[in-house]
Every structure is written in C-alpha cells, then in structure tokens.
Amino acid sequence: MVRAPLPKENKREMFGVADQLLGASKIKIMCADGKSRMGRIPGKLKKRMWMREGDLLIIRPWEFQDDKADIIYRYTRTQSSYLARKKAIPETINIF
C-alpha cells in the first residue's frame, strides 16, 4: 500500500499535471477543472522536490487571480500509478 495525500475540497485544492517548465519557479499546469494555470513553486518545495513535465500535483488556485495557483504537493511515479489504479484521479488529466 502506498500513502498518498489527496486534495482537500474545503481548501479549494485539486489535481493538476505539470505541462511545461517555464523557469523562475513557474510551471504551466493543466488542472482537473479543465483550465490551464500558471503554477508557482513555493520556497519550501523548490530545492527539496524537483518538478518535471508530466508530474501529478496538488494545486491551490489563487482566490483573487484564478489563472494562477500554488503547488502544494508533487506525487512520485509510484503514488501516481497507485492513484490511477484506484481511480482517484479525474479522467480529464489521467495520463498515468
């Protein structure tokens, strides 16, 4: 069994897939609601957790600017495949 945190709906979190690395701690993300957003990697994840294109992420859209989001968590490949098998990932972004 693999431990994997899930997005919290009451905190407006959702799944997203890293689409394109833009540099300067920014990533273009395809979100579960069908929108493409600009994601910001916070400082506590910057050196600790390296991001690649195709990574499954938990994101939180900004309340005042809906086309931007903060990255909360990055799943490993094992966690992504586990969530895909359990059908926890929405079909719109399930590439695993």
GROMACS .gro file of N, CA and C in nm:
model
  288
    1MET      N    1   0.084  -0.118   0.000
    1MET     CA    2   0.000   0.000   0.000
    1MET      C    3   0.088   0.125   0.000
    2VAL      N    4   0.045   0.225  -0.072
    2VAL     CA    5   0.119   0.350  -0.085
    2VAL      C    6   0.040   0.460  -0.015
    3ARG      N    7   0.109   0.538   0.067
    3ARG     CA    8   0.044   0.653   0.130
    3ARG      C    9   0.051   0.772   0.035
    4ALA      N   10  -0.063   0.830   0.009
    4ALA     CA   11  -0.066   0.945  -0.081
    4ALA      C   12  -0.172   1.043  -0.032
    5PRO      N   13  -0.136   1.167  -0.003
    5PRO     CA   14  -0.237   1.266   0.037
    5PRO      C   15  -0.326   1.302  -0.081
    6LEU      N   16  -0.449   1.334  -0.052
    6LEU     CA   17  -0.545   1.374  -0.155
    6LEU      C   18  -0.578   1.522  -0.140
    7PRO      N   19  -0.623   1.587  -0.249
    7PRO     CA   20  -0.659   1.729  -0.239
    7PRO      C   21  -0.778   1.749  -0.146
    8LYS      N   22  -0.775   1.856  -0.069
    8LYS     CA   23  -0.883   1.888   0.024
    8LYS      C   24  -0.977   1.987  -0.045
    9GLU      N   25  -1.101   1.943  -0.064
    9GLU     CA   26  -1.200   2.027  -0.134
    9GLU      C   27  -1.233   2.154  -0.055
   10ASN      N   28  -1.232   2.145   0.079
   10ASN     CA   29  -1.268   2.263   0.157
   10ASN      C   30  -1.160   2.371   0.152
   11LYS      N   31  -1.039   2.336   0.108
   11LYS     CA   32  -0.932   2.434   0.091
   11LYS      C   33  -0.909   2.470  -0.056
   12ARG      N   34  -1.004   2.432  -0.142
   12ARG     CA   35  -1.001   2.461  -0.287
   12ARG      C   36  -0.883   2.395  -0.357
   13GLU      N   37  -0.834   2.282  -0.308
   13GLU     CA   38  -0.723   2.212  -0.371
   13GLU      C   39  -0.776   2.118  -0.478
   14MET      N   40  -0.693   2.092  -0.580
   14MET     CA   41  -0.732   2.000  -0.687
   14MET      C   42  -0.608   1.938  -0.749
   15PHE      N   43  -0.631   1.835  -0.831
   15PHE     CA   44  -0.522   1.771  -0.903
   15PHE      C   45  -0.481   1.857  -1.023
   16GLY      N   46  -0.357   1.843  -1.063
   16GLY     CA   47  -0.305   1.908  -1.183
   16GLY      C   48  -0.187   1.829  -1.236
   17VAL      N   49  -0.156   1.847  -1.364
   17VAL     CA   50  -0.041   1.781  -1.427
   17VAL      C   51   0.050   1.890  -1.480
   18ALA      N   52   0.180   1.879  -1.448
   18ALA     CA   53   0.278   1.975  -1.496
   18ALA      C   54   0.289   1.963  -1.647
   19ASP      N   55   0.261   2.071  -1.716
   19ASP     CA   56   0.256   2.072  -1.862
   19ASP      C   57   0.386   2.122  -1.923
   20GLN      N   58   0.441   2.229  -1.867
   20GLN     CA   59   0.561   2.291  -1.924
   20GLN      C   60   0.636   2.365  -1.814
   21LEU      N   61   0.767   2.345  -1.806
   21LEU     CA   62   0.850   2.417  -1.711
   21LEU      C   63   0.887   2.551  -1.773
   22LEU      N   64   0.863   2.660  -1.701
   22LEU     CA   65   0.885   2.793  -1.756
   22LEU      C   66   1.007   2.863  -1.699
   23GLY      N   67   1.062   2.814  -1.590
   23GLY     CA   68   1.175   2.880  -1.525
   23GLY      C   69   1.127   2.979  -1.422
   24ALA      N   70   1.219   3.026  -1.339
   24ALA     CA   71   1.190   3.122  -1.232
   24ALA      C   72   1.083   3.068  -1.138
   25SER      N   73   1.089   2.938  -1.107
   25SER     CA   74   0.996   2.871  -1.016
   25SER      C   75   0.851   2.876  -1.064
   26LYS      N   76   0.831   2.871  -1.193
   26LYS     CA   77   0.697   2.873  -1.251
   26LYS      C   78   0.678   2.751  -1.341
   27ILE      N   79   0.556   2.696  -1.339
   27ILE     CA   80   0.520   2.580  -1.420
   27ILE      C   81   0.382   2.604  -1.479
   28LYS      N   82   0.363   2.567  -1.605
   28LYS     CA   83   0.231   2.569  -1.666
   28LYS      C   84   0.163   2.438  -1.629
   29ILE      N   85   0.042   2.445  -1.573
   29ILE     CA   86  -0.027   2.328  -1.520
   29ILE      C   87  -0.162   2.312  -1.588
   30MET      N   88  -0.195   2.186  -1.626
   30MET     CA   89  -0.329   2.152  -1.673
   30MET      C   90  -0.406   2.100  -1.553
   31CYS      N   91  -0.514   2.167  -1.515
   31CYS     CA   92  -0.585   2.136  -1.391
   31CYS      C   93  -0.703   2.043  -1.415
   32ALA      N   94  -0.755   1.987  -1.306
   32ALA     CA   95  -0.865   1.891  -1.313
   32ALA      C   96  -0.994   1.955  -1.362
   33ASP      N   97  -1.009   2.086  -1.346
   33ASP     CA   98  -1.131   2.154  -1.392
   33ASP      C   99  -1.122   2.196  -1.539
   34GLY      N  100  -1.015   2.156  -1.607
   34GLY     CA  101  -1.000   2.184  -1.750
   34GLY      C  102  -0.928   2.312  -1.783
   35LYS      N  103  -0.893   2.393  -1.684
   35LYS     CA  104  -0.823   2.519  -1.709
   35LYS      C  105  -0.673   2.497  -1.707
   36SER      N  106  -0.602   2.583  -1.779
   36SER     CA  107  -0.456   2.584  -1.776
   36SER      C  108  -0.414   2.702  -1.688
   37ARG      N  109  -0.332   2.673  -1.588
   37ARG     CA  110  -0.291   2.776  -1.493
   37ARG      C  111  -0.139   2.785  -1.486
   38MET      N  112  -0.093   2.901  -1.438
   38MET     CA  113   0.048   2.923  -1.409
   38MET      C  114   0.071   2.885  -1.264
   39GLY      N  115   0.156   2.786  -1.240
   39GLY     CA  116   0.182   2.739  -1.104
   39GLY      C  117   0.310   2.798  -1.049
   40ARG      N  118   0.309   2.829  -0.920
   40ARG     CA  119   0.425   2.884  -0.851
   40ARG      C  120   0.477   2.780  -0.754
   41ILE      N  121   0.608   2.749  -0.763
   41ILE     CA  122   0.669   2.655  -0.670
   41ILE      C  123   0.713   2.734  -0.547
   42PRO      N  124   0.656   2.705  -0.430
   42PRO     CA  125   0.697   2.779  -0.310
   42PRO      C  126   0.838   2.743  -0.268
   43GLY      N  127   0.899   2.828  -0.188
   43GLY     CA  128   1.038   2.811  -0.147
   43GLY      C  129   1.065   2.682  -0.073
   44LYS      N  130   0.969   2.632   0.006
   44LYS     CA  131   0.994   2.511   0.083
   44LYS      C  132   0.997   2.386  -0.005
   45LEU      N  133   0.943   2.393  -0.127
   45LEU     CA  134   0.948   2.279  -0.219
   45LEU      C  135   1.055   2.294  -0.327
   46LYS      N  136   1.111   2.412  -0.340
   46LYS     CA  137   1.198   2.444  -0.454
   46LYS      C  138   1.318   2.351  -0.465
   47LYS      N  139   1.397   2.337  -0.362
   47LYS     CA  140   1.517   2.252  -0.368
   47LYS      C  141   1.490   2.110  -0.321
   48ARG      N  142   1.386   2.093  -0.242
   48ARG     CA  143   1.358   1.963  -0.183
   48ARG      C  144   1.290   1.868  -0.280
   49MET      N  145   1.204   1.920  -0.366
   49MET     CA  146   1.122   1.836  -0.452
   49MET      C  147   1.131   1.888  -0.596
   50TRP      N  148   1.210   1.825  -0.679
   50TRP     CA  149   1.228   1.870  -0.817
   50TRP      C  150   1.108   1.832  -0.900
   51MET      N  151   1.065   1.923  -0.988
   51MET     CA  152   0.948   1.902  -1.072
   51MET      C  153   0.991   1.870  -1.215
   52ARG      N  154   0.912   1.785  -1.281
   52ARG     CA  155   0.933   1.751  -1.421
   52ARG      C  156   0.800   1.761  -1.495
   53GLU      N  157   0.807   1.770  -1.626
   53GLU     CA  158   0.684   1.769  -1.706
   53GLU      C  159   0.618   1.633  -1.691
   54GLY      N  160   0.487   1.633  -1.676
   54GLY     CA  161   0.413   1.509  -1.660
   54GLY      C  162   0.392   1.467  -1.516
   55ASP      N  163   0.445   1.542  -1.419
   55ASP     CA  164   0.426   1.509  -1.277
   55ASP      C  165   0.283   1.541  -1.235
   56LEU      N  166   0.228   1.455  -1.149
   56LEU     CA  167   0.097   1.479  -1.090
   56LEU      C  168   0.116   1.567  -0.967
   57LEU      N  169   0.034   1.671  -0.954
   57LEU     CA  170   0.049   1.770  -0.848
   57LEU      C  171  -0.082   1.794  -0.776
   58ILE      N  172  -0.073   1.843  -0.654
   58ILE     CA  173  -0.187   1.904  -0.586
   58ILE      C  174  -0.164   2.054  -0.592
   59ILE      N  175  -0.264   2.127  -0.640
   59ILE     CA  176  -0.251   2.272  -0.652
   59ILE      C  177  -0.366   2.341  -0.579
   60ARG      N  178  -0.344   2.468  -0.545
   60ARG     CA  179  -0.449   2.551  -0.487
   60ARG      C  180  -0.456   2.681  -0.567
   61PRO      N  181  -0.565   2.700  -0.646
   61PRO     CA  182  -0.578   2.825  -0.722
   61PRO      C  183  -0.588   2.945  -0.630
   62TRP      N  184  -0.536   3.057  -0.679
   62TRP     CA  185  -0.544   3.181  -0.602
   62TRP      C  186  -0.689   3.229  -0.601
   63GLU      N  187  -0.729   3.291  -0.492
   63GLU     CA  188  -0.867   3.339  -0.481
   63GLU      C  189  -0.891   3.465  -0.564
   64PHE      N  190  -0.789   3.548  -0.578
   64PHE     CA  191  -0.808   3.677  -0.645
   64PHE      C  192  -0.762   3.676  -0.790
   65GLN      N  193  -0.692   3.574  -0.833
   65GLN     CA  194  -0.645   3.565  -0.972
   65GLN      C  195  -0.654   3.418  -1.011
   66ASP      N  196  -0.763   3.380  -1.077
   66ASP     CA  197  -0.794   3.239  -1.099
   66ASP      C  198  -0.701   3.170  -1.198
   67ASP      N  199  -0.624   3.244  -1.277
   67ASP     CA  200  -0.536   3.181  -1.375
   67ASP      C  201  -0.399   3.147  -1.316
   68LYS      N  202  -0.381   3.165  -1.184
   68LYS     CA  203  -0.256   3.130  -1.117
   68LYS      C  204  -0.286   3.039  -0.999
   69ALA      N  205  -0.183   2.961  -0.958
   69ALA     CA  206  -0.203   2.865  -0.849
   69ALA      C  207  -0.072   2.840  -0.777
   70ASP      N  208  -0.083   2.793  -0.653
   70ASP     CA  209   0.032   2.749  -0.575
   70ASP      C  210   0.039   2.597  -0.579
   71ILE      N  211   0.159   2.544  -0.587
   71ILE     CA  212   0.178   2.399  -0.585
   71ILE      C  213   0.192   2.357  -0.439
   72ILE      N  214   0.112   2.261  -0.398
   72ILE     CA  215   0.110   2.214  -0.260
   72ILE      C  216   0.193   2.088  -0.245
   73TYR      N  217   0.183   1.995  -0.340
   73TYR     CA  218   0.248   1.864  -0.327
   73TYR      C  219   0.274   1.805  -0.465
   74ARG      N  220   0.384   1.730  -0.478
   74ARG     CA  221   0.414   1.657  -0.602
   74ARG      C  222   0.415   1.508  -0.570
   75TYR      N  223   0.342   1.430  -0.649
   75TYR     CA  224   0.337   1.285  -0.631
   75TYR      C  225   0.456   1.220  -0.700
   76THR      N  226   0.505   1.109  -0.643
   76THR     CA  227   0.607   1.028  -0.710
   76THR      C  228   0.538   0.944  -0.817
   77ARG      N  229   0.617   0.878  -0.901
   77ARG     CA  230   0.559   0.792  -1.005
   77ARG      C  231   0.478   0.677  -0.944
   78THR      N  232   0.528   0.620  -0.834
   78THR     CA  233   0.459   0.510  -0.768
   78THR      C  234   0.324   0.557  -0.713
   79GLN      N  235   0.323   0.672  -0.649
   79GLN     CA  236   0.198   0.726  -0.596
   79GLN      C  237   0.099   0.759  -0.708
   80SER      N  238   0.149   0.812  -0.820
   80SER     CA  239   0.063   0.847  -0.933
   80SER      C  240  -0.003   0.723  -0.991
   81SER      N  241   0.074   0.617  -1.010
   81SER     CA  242   0.017   0.494  -1.067
   81SER      C  243  -0.082   0.430  -0.969
   82TYR      N  244  -0.054   0.439  -0.840
   82TYR     CA  245  -0.145   0.386  -0.738
   82TYR      C  246  -0.279   0.460  -0.743
   83LEU      N  247  -0.275   0.593  -0.748
   83LEU     CA  248  -0.398   0.672  -0.754
   83LEU      C  249  -0.475   0.647  -0.883
   84ALA      N  250  -0.403   0.623  -0.994
   84ALA     CA  251  -0.470   0.594  -1.121
   84ALA      C  252  -0.541   0.459  -1.113
   85ARG      N  253  -0.478   0.360  -1.051
   85ARG     CA  254  -0.542   0.229  -1.036
   85ARG      C  255  -0.666   0.237  -0.947
   86LYS      N  256  -0.661   0.321  -0.845
   86LYS     CA  257  -0.775   0.338  -0.754
   86LYS      C  258  -0.880   0.434  -0.808
   87LYS      N  259  -0.857   0.489  -0.927
   87LYS     CA  260  -0.948   0.583  -0.993
   87LYS      C  261  -0.975   0.708  -0.909
   88ALA      N  262  -0.872   0.757  -0.841
   88ALA     CA  263  -0.883   0.879  -0.761
   88ALA      C  264  -0.854   1.004  -0.845
   89ILE      N  265  -0.789   0.986  -0.961
   89ILE     CA  266  -0.754   1.098  -1.048
   89ILE      C  267  -0.867   1.118  -1.149
   90PRO      N  268  -0.913   1.242  -1.172
   90PRO     CA  269  -1.017   1.266  -1.272
   90PRO      C  270  -0.970   1.225  -1.412
   91GLU      N  271  -1.063   1.180  -1.494
   91GLU     CA  272  -1.031   1.131  -1.628
   91GLU      C  273  -0.974   1.240  -1.719
   92THR      N  274  -1.004   1.366  -1.691
   92THR     CA  275  -0.956   1.474  -1.778
   92THR      C  276  -0.804   1.489  -1.775
   93ILE      N  277  -0.740   1.449  -1.665
   93ILE     CA  278  -0.594   1.463  -1.655
   93ILE      C  279  -0.523   1.332  -1.630
   94ASN      N  280  -0.595   1.219  -1.633
   94ASN     CA  281  -0.533   1.090  -1.601
   94ASN      C  282  -0.448   1.043  -1.719
   95ILE      N  283  -0.316   1.061  -1.708
   95ILE     CA  284  -0.223   1.014  -1.811
   95ILE      C  285  -0.134   0.904  -1.756
   96PHE      N  286  -0.173   0.850  -1.640
   96PHE     CA  287  -0.091   0.750  -1.574
   96PHE      C  288  -0.156   0.615  -1.589
   0.00000   0.00000   0.00000
